[in-house]
Amino acid sequence: MRRCFVCAADMLGPNERSLAYPDGRVRAFPIACGSCGLLLAADADPARCRAHLAAHLSGPTFLSDPDAPYGLDLYTLRSAATAFDRGLRPHDAEGRTALRHPHGRCAAGADLYALDGAVGPPISLGLLCRPDGLAAALAMLAVHAAWTDDVVILLDAPVNRPEAVAVAGFPRSAVRVGARPLGQDFAAQRNALQDLAGHPWMLQLDADETLSVEAGRRLPALAALAEAGDVVSVGLARRNRVDGHLSDVYPDVQYRLNRRCVRYAGRVHERPVLDGGWPRSLIALHGAIEHHLDRAHVLARSRRYERLAPGRGRPEEEAALLRPYRD
């Protein structure tokens, strides 16, 4: 097995964690995913594990099977459940504490509900864009009208306060376009965009990224799931498609669904800075951001980033982006 059967990350490695089950048994697992925290037995078969997990997530309650060839604490289960369009509620105060202090020794157990149709807070959409990409960005907004009524586009240009523009499918004044110089600092630009959100939560996309209607419609439910667990930042998988082909850099989690107050840091490869650290984030597996690239952009990207932030450009990522996806 090369990739995690839950999150698809190529981050399986040796593990010393164990889980305690309600029947008193304690199991050690020799393998763990460094991304979502899934635990695995040495002989785990990914297809059978996924089918077993899907079956156990189909009812109103999840109880960890002490004989299964995998194990999850509650924090990992919350992410895993989203891949099957399910949310969870801890059984008790101990469970709520476990979500705030991953990855503990208690095997997961929780009440489950369907994410589809779940009520959640409204979500703003923020787009970072160059002036020459504005027309294309406006043209693709129609797919987002199904899940948001507040869109802000921030151009890399001299400062200009956001002004409403008419876009088919959106209420009057729902779409605004403003400008601010990027100034070779992506975190500062994202923070400026955060401040323009009309709702308490914002999803940020770049001009070369898209999100399906189905994934967008579930964002309010994900925000509600996050709020229930004192989470302020939600990471979404991103599919990097280079000249139309899926890259091996996957799931490439991007923390783009955030409370408006969340701040980013880093001139390049920027990430949210969270009061309380990474336990105040979660990875959602309900859908993926589609990132559309071409080979020329990939070849220039890491060199540009390295000039902006020496040592942080990730030049090694170039080869991985150009390598086709491998299971």
CSV table of C-alpha atoms in Angstrom, one decimal, residues 5-296:
chain,number,residue,atom,x,y,z
A,5,PHE,CA,-7.0,4.6,1.9
A,6,VAL,CA,-8.8,7.5,3.7
A,7,CYS,CA,-7.0,10.7,2.5
A,8,ALA,CA,-4.9,9.3,-0.4
A,9,ALA,CA,-1.7,11.0,1.0
A,10,ASP,CA,1.6,9.3,0.2
A,11,MET,CA,2.6,9.7,3.8
A,12,LEU,CA,2.4,6.2,5.3
A,13,GLY,CA,5.2,5.4,7.7
A,14,PRO,CA,6.3,3.5,10.9
A,15,ASN,CA,4.2,4.1,13.9
A,16,GLU,CA,4.3,3.5,17.7
A,17,ARG,CA,0.7,4.6,18.5
A,18,SER,CA,-1.9,2.3,19.9
A,19,LEU,CA,-5.6,2.5,20.5
A,20,ALA,CA,-7.7,1.5,23.5
A,21,TYR,CA,-11.1,0.0,22.8
A,22,PRO,CA,-14.3,-0.1,24.9
A,23,ASP,CA,-14.0,-3.8,25.5
A,24,GLY,CA,-10.6,-3.3,27.3
A,25,ARG,CA,-8.4,-4.3,24.4
A,26,VAL,CA,-5.4,-2.2,23.4
A,27,ARG,CA,-4.0,-2.6,19.9
A,28,ALA,CA,-0.7,-1.4,18.5
A,29,PHE,CA,-0.6,-0.4,14.8
A,30,PRO,CA,2.8,-0.5,13.0
A,31,ILE,CA,1.8,2.0,10.3
A,32,ALA,CA,0.3,5.5,10.4
A,33,CYS,CA,-0.6,8.2,7.9
A,34,GLY,CA,1.3,11.4,8.5
A,35,SER,CA,-1.5,13.5,7.1
A,36,CYS,CA,-4.8,12.3,8.5
A,37,GLY,CA,-3.6,10.1,11.3
A,38,LEU,CA,-5.1,6.8,10.2
A,39,LEU,CA,-3.5,3.7,11.8
A,40,LEU,CA,-3.0,0.5,9.9
A,41,ALA,CA,-2.1,-3.1,10.5
A,42,ALA,CA,0.8,-4.5,8.4
A,43,ASP,CA,-1.5,-6.7,6.3
A,44,ALA,CA,-4.2,-4.2,5.7
A,45,ASP,CA,-5.8,-4.3,2.3
A,46,PRO,CA,-6.9,-0.8,1.2
A,47,ALA,CA,-10.0,-1.8,-0.8
A,48,ARG,CA,-11.4,-4.0,2.0
A,49,CYS,CA,-10.6,-1.4,4.6
A,50,ARG,CA,-12.5,1.3,2.7
A,51,ALA,CA,-15.5,-1.0,2.2
A,52,HIS,CA,-15.4,-1.9,5.9
A,53,LEU,CA,-15.2,1.8,6.9
A,54,ALA,CA,-18.0,2.8,4.5
A,55,ALA,CA,-20.3,0.2,6.0
A,56,HIS,CA,-19.6,1.3,9.6
A,57,LEU,CA,-20.3,5.0,8.6
A,58,SER,CA,-23.6,4.2,7.0
A,59,GLY,CA,-25.7,4.1,10.2
A,60,PRO,CA,-26.5,6.6,12.9
A,61,THR,CA,-23.6,5.6,15.2
A,62,PHE,CA,-19.9,4.7,14.6
A,63,LEU,CA,-18.2,2.3,16.9
A,64,SER,CA,-14.6,1.2,16.3
A,65,ASP,CA,-14.2,-2.4,15.4
A,66,PRO,CA,-11.3,-3.8,17.5
A,67,ASP,CA,-10.7,-6.6,14.9
A,68,ALA,CA,-10.5,-4.2,11.9
A,69,PRO,CA,-7.1,-3.9,10.2
A,70,TYR,CA,-7.2,-0.1,10.7
A,71,GLY,CA,-7.9,2.2,13.6
A,72,LEU,CA,-8.9,5.8,14.0
A,73,ASP,CA,-9.1,8.3,16.9
A,74,LEU,CA,-12.0,10.8,16.9
A,75,TYR,CA,-10.0,13.5,15.1
A,76,THR,CA,-9.2,11.2,12.2
A,77,LEU,CA,-12.7,9.8,12.1
A,78,ARG,CA,-14.1,13.3,11.6
A,79,SER,CA,-12.0,13.8,8.5
A,80,ALA,CA,-12.7,10.2,7.2
A,81,ALA,CA,-16.4,10.6,7.6
A,82,THR,CA,-16.5,13.7,5.3
A,83,ALA,CA,-15.2,11.4,2.5
A,84,PHE,CA,-18.5,9.6,2.8
A,85,ASP,CA,-20.6,12.8,3.1
A,86,ARG,CA,-21.0,12.2,6.9
A,87,GLY,CA,-20.5,14.5,9.9
A,88,LEU,CA,-20.1,13.4,13.5
A,89,ARG,CA,-21.1,14.5,17.0
A,90,PRO,CA,-19.0,13.2,19.9
A,91,HIS,CA,-20.9,11.1,22.4
A,92,ASP,CA,-19.8,13.1,25.5
A,93,ALA,CA,-17.5,15.7,27.0
A,94,GLU,CA,-14.6,13.2,26.8
A,95,GLY,CA,-15.2,13.0,23.0
A,96,ARG,CA,-15.3,16.8,22.6
A,97,THR,CA,-12.0,17.0,24.5
A,98,ALA,CA,-10.5,14.3,22.2
A,99,LEU,CA,-11.2,16.4,19.1
A,100,ARG,CA,-9.2,19.3,20.6
A,101,HIS,CA,-6.3,17.1,21.6
A,102,PRO,CA,-5.5,14.7,18.7
A,103,HIS,CA,-4.2,12.0,18.3
A,104,GLY,CA,-5.2,10.2,21.5
A,105,ARG,CA,-5.3,6.6,22.6
A,106,CYS,CA,-9.1,6.2,22.6
A,107,ALA,CA,-10.6,4.4,19.6
A,108,ALA,CA,-13.2,6.5,17.9
A,109,GLY,CA,-16.9,6.4,18.6
A,110,ALA,CA,-19.5,9.1,17.7
A,111,ASP,CA,-23.0,9.8,16.4
A,112,LEU,CA,-23.3,10.4,12.7
A,113,TYR,CA,-25.4,12.6,10.4
A,114,ALA,CA,-25.6,13.3,6.7
A,115,LEU,CA,-23.7,16.4,5.5
A,116,ASP,CA,-26.1,16.8,2.6
A,117,GLY,CA,-28.9,19.0,3.7
A,118,ALA,CA,-27.2,19.9,7.0
A,119,VAL,CA,-27.6,23.6,8.1
A,120,GLY,CA,-24.6,25.8,8.3
A,121,PRO,CA,-23.4,29.4,8.1
A,122,PRO,CA,-23.3,31.2,4.7
A,123,ILE,CA,-19.9,31.2,3.0
A,124,SER,CA,-18.2,34.0,1.1
A,125,LEU,CA,-16.1,33.3,-2.0
A,126,GLY,CA,-12.8,35.2,-2.4
A,127,LEU,CA,-10.8,35.1,-5.7
A,128,LEU,CA,-7.2,36.3,-6.2
A,129,CYS,CA,-6.7,37.3,-9.8
A,130,ARG,CA,-4.5,39.3,-12.2
A,131,PRO,CA,-6.2,42.1,-14.1
A,132,ASP,CA,-5.8,40.2,-17.4
A,133,GLY,CA,-7.7,37.3,-15.9
A,134,LEU,CA,-10.7,39.2,-14.6
A,135,ALA,CA,-13.0,38.6,-17.6
A,136,ALA,CA,-12.4,34.8,-17.4
A,137,ALA,CA,-12.9,34.9,-13.6
A,138,LEU,CA,-16.2,36.6,-14.0
A,139,ALA,CA,-17.3,34.2,-16.7
A,140,MET,CA,-16.7,31.2,-14.4
A,141,LEU,CA,-18.6,32.6,-11.4
A,142,ALA,CA,-22.0,31.1,-12.5
A,143,VAL,CA,-21.1,27.7,-11.1
A,144,HIS,CA,-20.7,29.2,-7.6
A,145,ALA,CA,-24.1,30.9,-7.6
A,146,ALA,CA,-25.6,27.6,-6.3
A,147,TRP,CA,-23.9,28.0,-2.9
A,148,THR,CA,-22.8,31.6,-2.3
A,149,ASP,CA,-24.3,35.1,-2.4
A,150,ASP,CA,-21.1,37.0,-1.6
A,151,VAL,CA,-18.1,37.0,-4.0
A,152,VAL,CA,-15.1,39.3,-3.8
A,153,ILE,CA,-12.4,39.4,-6.5
A,154,LEU,CA,-9.1,41.0,-5.5
A,155,LEU,CA,-6.9,42.0,-8.4
A,156,ASP,CA,-3.1,42.5,-8.2
A,157,ALA,CA,-3.2,46.2,-9.2
A,158,PRO,CA,-3.1,49.6,-7.7
A,159,VAL,CA,-5.4,50.0,-4.7
A,160,ASN,CA,-9.1,50.3,-5.6
A,161,ARG,CA,-12.0,49.8,-3.2
A,162,PRO,CA,-14.3,46.9,-4.1
A,163,GLU,CA,-17.2,47.9,-6.4
A,164,ALA,CA,-20.2,45.9,-7.3
A,165,VAL,CA,-20.4,44.3,-10.8
A,166,ALA,CA,-23.4,42.6,-12.4
A,167,VAL,CA,-23.0,38.9,-12.9
A,168,ALA,CA,-25.8,36.7,-14.2
A,169,GLY,CA,-27.2,34.3,-11.5
A,170,PHE,CA,-26.2,36.5,-8.5
A,171,PRO,CA,-28.3,39.1,-6.6
A,172,ARG,CA,-27.5,42.7,-7.1
A,173,SER,CA,-24.2,43.8,-5.4
A,174,ALA,CA,-23.4,40.1,-4.6
A,175,VAL,CA,-20.2,40.3,-6.7
A,176,ARG,CA,-17.5,42.9,-5.9
A,177,VAL,CA,-14.2,43.6,-7.6
A,178,GLY,CA,-11.4,45.5,-5.8
A,179,ALA,CA,-7.6,45.8,-6.2
A,180,ARG,CA,-4.4,45.8,-4.1
A,181,PRO,CA,-0.8,45.3,-5.2
A,182,LEU,CA,0.4,41.8,-4.4
A,183,GLY,CA,3.8,43.2,-3.5
A,184,GLN,CA,5.4,39.8,-3.7
A,185,ASP,CA,3.6,38.7,-0.5
A,186,PHE,CA,0.9,36.1,-1.0
A,187,ALA,CA,-0.1,35.9,2.7
A,188,ALA,CA,-0.7,39.7,2.9
A,189,GLN,CA,-2.9,39.5,-0.2
A,190,ARG,CA,-4.9,36.6,1.2
A,191,ASN,CA,-5.3,38.5,4.5
A,192,ALA,CA,-6.6,41.5,2.7
A,193,LEU,CA,-9.1,39.3,0.9
A,194,GLN,CA,-10.2,37.7,4.2
A,195,ASP,CA,-11.0,41.2,5.5
A,196,LEU,CA,-13.4,41.8,2.5
A,197,ALA,CA,-15.6,38.8,3.3
A,198,GLY,CA,-19.3,39.6,3.9
A,199,HIS,CA,-19.9,36.4,5.9
A,200,PRO,CA,-18.0,34.9,8.9
A,201,TRP,CA,-16.5,32.2,6.7
A,202,MET,CA,-14.7,32.6,3.4
A,203,LEU,CA,-13.4,30.1,0.8
A,204,GLN,CA,-10.5,31.4,-1.2
A,205,LEU,CA,-9.6,30.3,-4.7
A,206,ASP,CA,-7.0,31.4,-7.2
A,207,ALA,CA,-8.0,32.4,-10.7
A,208,ASP,CA,-6.7,29.0,-12.0
A,209,GLU,CA,-8.7,27.0,-9.5
A,210,THR,CA,-12.3,25.7,-9.6
A,211,LEU,CA,-14.6,23.8,-7.2
A,212,SER,CA,-17.5,21.7,-8.2
A,213,VAL,CA,-21.1,22.7,-7.4
A,214,GLU,CA,-21.6,19.6,-5.3
A,215,ALA,CA,-18.5,20.4,-3.2
A,216,GLY,CA,-19.5,24.0,-2.9
A,217,ARG,CA,-23.0,23.2,-1.6
A,218,ARG,CA,-21.4,21.2,1.3
A,219,LEU,CA,-19.2,24.0,2.5
A,220,PRO,CA,-21.8,25.5,4.9
A,221,ALA,CA,-22.2,22.0,6.5
A,222,LEU,CA,-18.4,21.7,6.8
A,223,ALA,CA,-18.2,25.1,8.5
A,224,ALA,CA,-20.9,24.0,10.9
A,225,LEU,CA,-18.9,20.8,11.6
A,226,ALA,CA,-15.8,22.9,12.2
A,227,GLU,CA,-17.6,25.4,14.5
A,228,ALA,CA,-18.9,22.5,16.6
A,229,GLY,CA,-15.4,21.3,17.2
A,230,ASP,CA,-13.8,24.8,17.8
A,231,VAL,CA,-12.1,24.6,14.4
A,232,VAL,CA,-11.4,27.8,12.4
A,233,SER,CA,-9.6,26.5,9.4
A,234,VAL,CA,-10.6,23.7,7.0
A,235,GLY,CA,-8.2,22.1,4.5
A,236,LEU,CA,-9.5,20.8,1.2
A,237,ALA,CA,-7.6,18.4,-1.1
A,238,ARG,CA,-6.3,20.0,-4.4
A,239,ARG,CA,-5.9,18.1,-7.6
A,240,ASN,CA,-3.1,19.6,-9.6
A,241,ARG,CA,-3.7,19.0,-13.3
A,242,VAL,CA,-0.8,19.8,-15.5
A,243,ASP,CA,-1.8,20.1,-19.2
A,244,GLY,CA,-4.9,18.2,-18.2
A,245,HIS,CA,-3.1,15.3,-16.4
A,246,LEU,CA,-3.4,14.6,-12.7
A,247,SER,CA,-0.1,15.3,-11.0
A,248,ASP,CA,1.5,13.1,-8.3
A,249,VAL,CA,1.3,16.1,-5.9
A,250,TYR,CA,-2.0,15.0,-4.3
A,251,PRO,CA,-3.9,15.5,-2.0
A,252,ASP,CA,-1.9,18.8,-1.7
A,253,VAL,CA,-4.2,20.0,1.1
A,254,GLN,CA,-4.9,23.7,1.0
A,255,TYR,CA,-6.4,25.5,4.0
A,256,ARG,CA,-8.7,27.8,2.1
A,257,LEU,CA,-12.0,27.6,4.1
A,258,ASN,CA,-11.4,29.8,7.1
A,259,ARG,CA,-13.1,32.0,9.6
A,260,ARG,CA,-12.8,35.6,8.4
A,261,CYS,CA,-10.5,36.4,11.4
A,262,VAL,CA,-7.9,33.8,10.4
A,263,ARG,CA,-4.6,35.2,9.2
A,264,TYR,CA,-2.1,33.7,6.7
A,265,ALA,CA,1.7,33.9,7.0
A,266,GLY,CA,4.4,33.2,4.4
A,267,ARG,CA,5.4,35.2,1.3
A,268,VAL,CA,5.0,32.0,-0.7
A,269,HIS,CA,3.2,28.7,0.1
A,270,GLU,CA,1.3,30.7,2.7
A,271,ARG,CA,-0.7,28.9,5.4
A,272,PRO,CA,-3.0,30.0,8.2
A,273,VAL,CA,-1.6,30.8,11.6
A,274,LEU,CA,-3.9,29.4,14.2
A,275,ASP,CA,-4.3,30.4,17.8
A,276,GLY,CA,-4.1,27.0,19.5
A,277,GLY,CA,-2.1,25.4,16.7
A,278,TRP,CA,-3.1,22.8,14.1
A,279,PRO,CA,-5.8,21.0,16.3
A,280,ARG,CA,-8.0,24.0,15.4
A,281,SER,CA,-8.0,22.8,11.8
A,282,LEU,CA,-9.4,19.8,10.1
A,283,ILE,CA,-9.0,18.1,6.7
A,284,ALA,CA,-12.3,17.7,4.7
A,285,LEU,CA,-12.4,14.9,2.1
A,286,HIS,CA,-15.8,15.8,0.6
A,287,GLY,CA,-14.4,17.1,-2.7
A,288,ALA,CA,-11.3,18.8,-4.1
A,289,ILE,CA,-10.1,22.1,-5.6
A,290,GLU,CA,-9.2,21.6,-9.2
A,291,HIS,CA,-5.9,23.4,-10.0
A,292,HIS,CA,-5.3,23.9,-13.8
A,293,LEU,CA,-1.6,24.3,-14.7
A,294,ASP,CA,0.5,24.0,-17.8
A,295,ARG,CA,4.1,22.7,-18.0
A,296,ALA,CA,5.6,26.2,-18.6
